Structure formats: structure tokens, C-alpha cells
PDB file of C-alpha atoms in Angstrom:
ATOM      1  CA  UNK A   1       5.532  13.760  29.587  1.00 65.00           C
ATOM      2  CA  UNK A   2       3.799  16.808  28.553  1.00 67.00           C
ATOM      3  CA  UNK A   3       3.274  16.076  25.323  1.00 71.00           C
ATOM      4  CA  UNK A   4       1.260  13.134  26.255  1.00 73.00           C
ATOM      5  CA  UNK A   5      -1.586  15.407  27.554  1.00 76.00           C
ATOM      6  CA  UNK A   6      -0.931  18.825  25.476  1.00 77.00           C
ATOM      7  CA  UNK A   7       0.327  19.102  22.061  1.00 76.00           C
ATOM      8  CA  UNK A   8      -0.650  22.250  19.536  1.00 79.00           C
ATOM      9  CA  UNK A   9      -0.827  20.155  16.746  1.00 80.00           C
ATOM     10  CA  UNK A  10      -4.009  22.196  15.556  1.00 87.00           C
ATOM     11  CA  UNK A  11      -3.726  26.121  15.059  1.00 88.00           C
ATOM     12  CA  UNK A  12      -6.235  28.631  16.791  1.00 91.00           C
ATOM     13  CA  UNK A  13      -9.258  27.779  14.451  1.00 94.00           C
ATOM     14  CA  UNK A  14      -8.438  24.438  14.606  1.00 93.00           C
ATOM     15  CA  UNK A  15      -8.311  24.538  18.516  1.00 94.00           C
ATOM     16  CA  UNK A  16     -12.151  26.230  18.337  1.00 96.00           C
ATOM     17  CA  UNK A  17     -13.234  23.750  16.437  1.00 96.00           C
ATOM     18  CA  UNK A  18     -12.202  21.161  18.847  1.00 96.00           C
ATOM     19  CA  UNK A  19     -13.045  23.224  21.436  1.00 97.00           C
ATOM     20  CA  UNK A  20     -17.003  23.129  19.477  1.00 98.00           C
ATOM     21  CA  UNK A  21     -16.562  19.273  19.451  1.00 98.00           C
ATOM     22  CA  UNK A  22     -15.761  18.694  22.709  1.00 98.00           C
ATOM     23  CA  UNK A  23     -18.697  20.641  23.944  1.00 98.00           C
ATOM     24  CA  UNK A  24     -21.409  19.028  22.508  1.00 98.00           C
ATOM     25  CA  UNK A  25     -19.691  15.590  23.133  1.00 98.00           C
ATOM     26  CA  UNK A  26     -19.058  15.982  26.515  1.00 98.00           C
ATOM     27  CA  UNK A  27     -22.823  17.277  27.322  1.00 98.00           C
ATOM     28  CA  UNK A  28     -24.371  13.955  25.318  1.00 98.00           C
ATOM     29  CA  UNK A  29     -21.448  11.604  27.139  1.00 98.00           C
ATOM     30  CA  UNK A  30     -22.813  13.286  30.616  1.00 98.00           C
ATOM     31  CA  UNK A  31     -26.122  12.673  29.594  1.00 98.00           C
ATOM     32  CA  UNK A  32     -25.493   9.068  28.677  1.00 96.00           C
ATOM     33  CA  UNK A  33     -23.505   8.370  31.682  1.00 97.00           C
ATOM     34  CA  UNK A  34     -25.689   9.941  34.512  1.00 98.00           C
ATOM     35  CA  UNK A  35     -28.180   7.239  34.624  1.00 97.00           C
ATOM     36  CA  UNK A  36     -25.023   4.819  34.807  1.00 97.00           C
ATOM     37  CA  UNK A  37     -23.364   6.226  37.190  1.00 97.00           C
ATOM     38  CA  UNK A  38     -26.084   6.487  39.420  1.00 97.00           C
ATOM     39  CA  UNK A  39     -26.497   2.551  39.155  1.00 95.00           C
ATOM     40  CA  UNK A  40     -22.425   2.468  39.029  1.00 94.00           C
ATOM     41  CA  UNK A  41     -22.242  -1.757  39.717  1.00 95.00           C
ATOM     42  CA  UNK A  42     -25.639  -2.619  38.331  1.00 93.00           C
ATOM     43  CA  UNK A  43     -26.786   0.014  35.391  1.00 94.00           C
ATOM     44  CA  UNK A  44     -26.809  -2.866  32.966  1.00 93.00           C
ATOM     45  CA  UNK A  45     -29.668  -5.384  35.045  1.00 92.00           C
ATOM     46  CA  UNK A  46     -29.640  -8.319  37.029  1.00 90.00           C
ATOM     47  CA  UNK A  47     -28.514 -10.535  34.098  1.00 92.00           C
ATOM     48  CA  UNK A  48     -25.860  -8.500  32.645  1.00 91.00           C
ATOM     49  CA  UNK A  49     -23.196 -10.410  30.825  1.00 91.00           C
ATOM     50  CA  UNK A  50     -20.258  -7.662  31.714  1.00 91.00           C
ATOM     51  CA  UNK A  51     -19.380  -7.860  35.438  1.00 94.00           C
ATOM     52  CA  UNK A  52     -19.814  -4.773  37.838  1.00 95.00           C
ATOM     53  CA  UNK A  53     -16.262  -3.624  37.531  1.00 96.00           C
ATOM     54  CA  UNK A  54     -16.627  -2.847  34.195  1.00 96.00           C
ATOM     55  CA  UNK A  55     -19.631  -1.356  34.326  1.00 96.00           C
ATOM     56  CA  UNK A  56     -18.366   0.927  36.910  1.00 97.00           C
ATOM     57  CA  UNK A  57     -15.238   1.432  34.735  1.00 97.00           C
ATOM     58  CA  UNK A  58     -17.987   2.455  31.562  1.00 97.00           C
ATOM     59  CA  UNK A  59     -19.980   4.655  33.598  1.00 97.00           C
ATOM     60  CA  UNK A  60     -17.062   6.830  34.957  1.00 98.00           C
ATOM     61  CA  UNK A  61     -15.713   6.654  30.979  1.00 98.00           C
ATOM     62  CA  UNK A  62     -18.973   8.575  29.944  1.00 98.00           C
ATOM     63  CA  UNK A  63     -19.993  10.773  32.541  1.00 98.00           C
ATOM     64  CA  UNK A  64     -16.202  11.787  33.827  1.00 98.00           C
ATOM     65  CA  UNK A  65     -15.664  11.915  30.412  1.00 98.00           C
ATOM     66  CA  UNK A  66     -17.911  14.035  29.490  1.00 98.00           C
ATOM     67  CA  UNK A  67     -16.803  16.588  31.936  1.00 98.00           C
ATOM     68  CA  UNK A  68     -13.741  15.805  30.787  1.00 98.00           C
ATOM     69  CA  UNK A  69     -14.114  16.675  27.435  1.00 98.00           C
ATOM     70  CA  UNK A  70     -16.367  20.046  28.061  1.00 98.00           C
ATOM     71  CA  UNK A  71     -13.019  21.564  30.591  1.00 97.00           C
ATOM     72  CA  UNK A  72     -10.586  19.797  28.201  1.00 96.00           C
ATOM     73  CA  UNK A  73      -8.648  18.589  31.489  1.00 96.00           C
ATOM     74  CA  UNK A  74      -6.721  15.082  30.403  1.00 96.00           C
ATOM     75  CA  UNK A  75      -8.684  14.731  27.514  1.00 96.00           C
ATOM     76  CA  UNK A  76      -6.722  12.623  25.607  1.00 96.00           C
ATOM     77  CA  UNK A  77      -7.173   9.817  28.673  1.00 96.00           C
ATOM     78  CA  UNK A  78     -11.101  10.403  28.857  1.00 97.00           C
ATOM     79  CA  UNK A  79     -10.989  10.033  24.984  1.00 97.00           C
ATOM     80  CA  UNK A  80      -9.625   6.708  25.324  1.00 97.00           C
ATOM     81  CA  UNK A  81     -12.013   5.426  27.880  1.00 97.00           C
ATOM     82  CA  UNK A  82     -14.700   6.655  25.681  1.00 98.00           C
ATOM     83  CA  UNK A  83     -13.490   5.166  22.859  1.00 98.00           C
ATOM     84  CA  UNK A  84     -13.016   1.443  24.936  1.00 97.00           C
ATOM     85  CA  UNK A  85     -16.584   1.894  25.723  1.00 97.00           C
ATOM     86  CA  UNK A  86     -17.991   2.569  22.148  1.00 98.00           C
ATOM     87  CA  UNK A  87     -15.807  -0.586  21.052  1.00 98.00           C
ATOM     88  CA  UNK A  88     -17.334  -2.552  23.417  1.00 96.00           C
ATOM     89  CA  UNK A  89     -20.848  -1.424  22.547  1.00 95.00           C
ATOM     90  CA  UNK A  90     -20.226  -1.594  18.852  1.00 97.00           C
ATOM     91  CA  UNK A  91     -18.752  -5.319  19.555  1.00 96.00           C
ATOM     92  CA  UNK A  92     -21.147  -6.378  21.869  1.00 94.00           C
ATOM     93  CA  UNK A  93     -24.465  -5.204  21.483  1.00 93.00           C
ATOM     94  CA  UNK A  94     -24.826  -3.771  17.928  1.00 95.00           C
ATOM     95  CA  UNK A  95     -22.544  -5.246  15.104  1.00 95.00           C
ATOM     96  CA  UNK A  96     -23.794  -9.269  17.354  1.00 95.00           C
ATOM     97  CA  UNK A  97     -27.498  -7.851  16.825  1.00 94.00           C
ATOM     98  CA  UNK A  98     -26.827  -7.103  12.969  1.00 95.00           C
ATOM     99  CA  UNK A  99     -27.586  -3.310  13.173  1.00 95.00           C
ATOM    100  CA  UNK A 100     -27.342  -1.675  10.379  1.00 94.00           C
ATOM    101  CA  UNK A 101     -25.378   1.212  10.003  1.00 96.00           C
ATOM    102  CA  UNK A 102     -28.166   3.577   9.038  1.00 95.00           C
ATOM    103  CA  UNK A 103     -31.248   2.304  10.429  1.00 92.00           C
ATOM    104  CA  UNK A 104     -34.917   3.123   9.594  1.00 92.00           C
ATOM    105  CA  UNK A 105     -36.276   5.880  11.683  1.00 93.00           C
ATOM    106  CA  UNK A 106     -36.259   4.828  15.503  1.00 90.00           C
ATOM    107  CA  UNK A 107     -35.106   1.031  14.335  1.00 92.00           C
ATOM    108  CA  UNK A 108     -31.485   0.094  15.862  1.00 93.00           C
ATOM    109  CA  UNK A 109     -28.639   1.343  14.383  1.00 95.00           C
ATOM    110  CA  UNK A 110     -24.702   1.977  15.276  1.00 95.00           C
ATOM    111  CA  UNK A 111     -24.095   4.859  13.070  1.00 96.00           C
ATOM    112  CA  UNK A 112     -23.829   6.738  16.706  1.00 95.00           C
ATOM    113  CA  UNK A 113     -21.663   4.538  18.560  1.00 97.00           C
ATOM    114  CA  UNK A 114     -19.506   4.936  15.640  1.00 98.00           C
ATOM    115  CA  UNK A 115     -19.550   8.385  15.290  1.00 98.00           C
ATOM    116  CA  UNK A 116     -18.420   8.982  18.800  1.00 98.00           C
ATOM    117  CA  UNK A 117     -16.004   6.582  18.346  1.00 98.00           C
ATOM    118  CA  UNK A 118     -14.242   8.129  15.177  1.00 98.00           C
ATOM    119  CA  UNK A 119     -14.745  11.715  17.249  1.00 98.00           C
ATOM    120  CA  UNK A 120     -12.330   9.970  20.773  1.00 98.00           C
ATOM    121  CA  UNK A 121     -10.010   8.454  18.012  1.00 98.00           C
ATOM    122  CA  UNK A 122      -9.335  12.304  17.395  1.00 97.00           C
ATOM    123  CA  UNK A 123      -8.968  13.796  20.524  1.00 97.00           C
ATOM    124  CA  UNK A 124      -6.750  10.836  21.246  1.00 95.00           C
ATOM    125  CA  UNK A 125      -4.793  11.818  18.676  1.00 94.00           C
ATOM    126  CA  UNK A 126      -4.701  15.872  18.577  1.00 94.00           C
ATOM    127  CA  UNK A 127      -5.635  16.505  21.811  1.00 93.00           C
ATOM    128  CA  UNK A 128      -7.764  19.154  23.233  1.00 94.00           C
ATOM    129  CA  UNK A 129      -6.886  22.193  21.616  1.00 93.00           C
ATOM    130  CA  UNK A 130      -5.341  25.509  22.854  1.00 94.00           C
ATOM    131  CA  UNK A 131      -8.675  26.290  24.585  1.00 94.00           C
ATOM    132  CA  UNK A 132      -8.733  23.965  27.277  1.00 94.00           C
ATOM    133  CA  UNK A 133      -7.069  23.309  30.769  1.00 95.00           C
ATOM    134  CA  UNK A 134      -4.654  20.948  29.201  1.00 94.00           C
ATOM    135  CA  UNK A 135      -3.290  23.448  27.176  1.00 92.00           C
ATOM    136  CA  UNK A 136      -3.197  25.898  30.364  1.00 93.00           C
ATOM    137  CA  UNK A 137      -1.638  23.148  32.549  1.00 92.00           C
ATOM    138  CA  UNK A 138       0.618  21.146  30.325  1.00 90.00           C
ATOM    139  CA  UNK A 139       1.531  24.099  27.451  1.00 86.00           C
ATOM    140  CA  UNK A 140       5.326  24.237  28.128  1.00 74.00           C
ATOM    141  CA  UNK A 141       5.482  27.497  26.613  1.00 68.00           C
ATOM    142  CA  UNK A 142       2.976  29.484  29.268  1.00 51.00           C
ATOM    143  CA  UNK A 143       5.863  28.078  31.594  1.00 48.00           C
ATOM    144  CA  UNK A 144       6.937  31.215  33.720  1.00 45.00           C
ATOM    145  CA  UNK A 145      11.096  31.059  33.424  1.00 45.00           C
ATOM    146  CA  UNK A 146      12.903  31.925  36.798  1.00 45.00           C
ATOM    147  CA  UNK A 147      16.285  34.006  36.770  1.00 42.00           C
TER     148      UNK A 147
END
């Protein structure tokens, strides 16, 4: 069960560079969730085609996330409900609306949704790091053995 929310897969410059990562992530996923979350049923209008539950669900997925991310506390969860959320708004609201990867300066694009996405698709997968609380709560070998 450990291994599910710490596993050194990345060495000590490896682990800074995650820890780099999830830093600036975290700080634009608060940013992008604190309006959301403090609309938590309703961020997305009157008219919204996603019903309240899930917009609940994607505000807590950016703004928990995002302090998720910065502490590295169960990132590898917050990674996945960030990366739920960029599917969604890759599926619904950009690739529907014919964005273009690259757009024209200020035009519509999803280059960013997609970036964020490929950077939860790697915390998913490596984790946090060594310098993070998951590696300080979950590291089996910082494990104090008992005679």
C-alpha cells in the first residue's frame, strides 16, 4: 500500500526537479481553482451542461490539488483528479470548439490544458519525489525499527 503513494523511482535531482514542477503547478492549479471553489455548485453559470456535483468534484481537483501538489501530500491522487479535469476540459470545451493547439496570441487554444495534463500523467506515474510529505509519510525506509 505504500507504494501506491511513495515510490523513489527518481534519484535526488530527479526528486528537485519534481519538487520545481510541482511548485509552480500547484500555485497556477490554486489560482485556477479559487474562483471555483468559491462558487463550489455553480462556478460554471446558470446553464451549465455538467451538473453541480461535478463541478464541486473539479473545483476541489484544482484548488486541493494544488495544495496538494506544492506539500507533495497524496500527490499521486490529486494528480489524477487533475488530470480527469483537464480531460474533461480538453473533451468538452476545447477539442468540440476546434481550438487549435497553438493559437494566435490571446485566440483559444488547448496547448495548456494539455500541458498540465501530460505534467499529472507524470506525477501519477513517479510520484512526488523524495522532497515531499509523501516521501516523509509513506518512505518505508525512514521507518524507525523497534527491538
Amino acid at each position: 500500500m505504500r507504494k501506491l503513494f511513495y515510490c523513489d523511482t527518481v534519484g535526488s535531482i530527479g526528486s528537485v526537479g519534481l519538487l520545481v514542477l510541482r511548485l509552480v503547478m500547484g500555485a497556477a492549479f490554486i489560482l485556477h481553482g479559487w474562483p471555483k471553489i468559491q462558487n463550489l455548485l455553480g462556478w460554471m453559470g446558470p446553464e451549465a451542461p455538467v451538473p453541480a456535483i461535478f463541478q464541486a468534484l473539479a473545483a476541489v481537483a484544482e484548488f486541493g490539488g494544488g495544495w496538494a501538489l506544492i506539500v507533495g501530500l497524496l500527490t499521486r491522487l490529486a494528480s489524477l483528479g487533475i488530470l480527469s479535469t483537464m480531460v474533461v476540459a480538453l473533451a468538452m470545451v476545447h477539442l468540440p470548439h476546434g481550438d487549435p493547439f497553438v493559437g494566435k496570441p490571446g485566440g483559444p487554444s488547448y496547448e495548456l490544458a494539455a500541458v498540465y495534463l501530460a505534467c499529472a500523467v507524470l506525477f501519477v506515474l513517479l510520484g512526488s519525489g523524495r522532497v515531499s510529505l509523501d516521501a516523509v509519510l509513506f518512505n518505508s525506509r525512514t521507518e524507525h525499527k523497534t527491538a
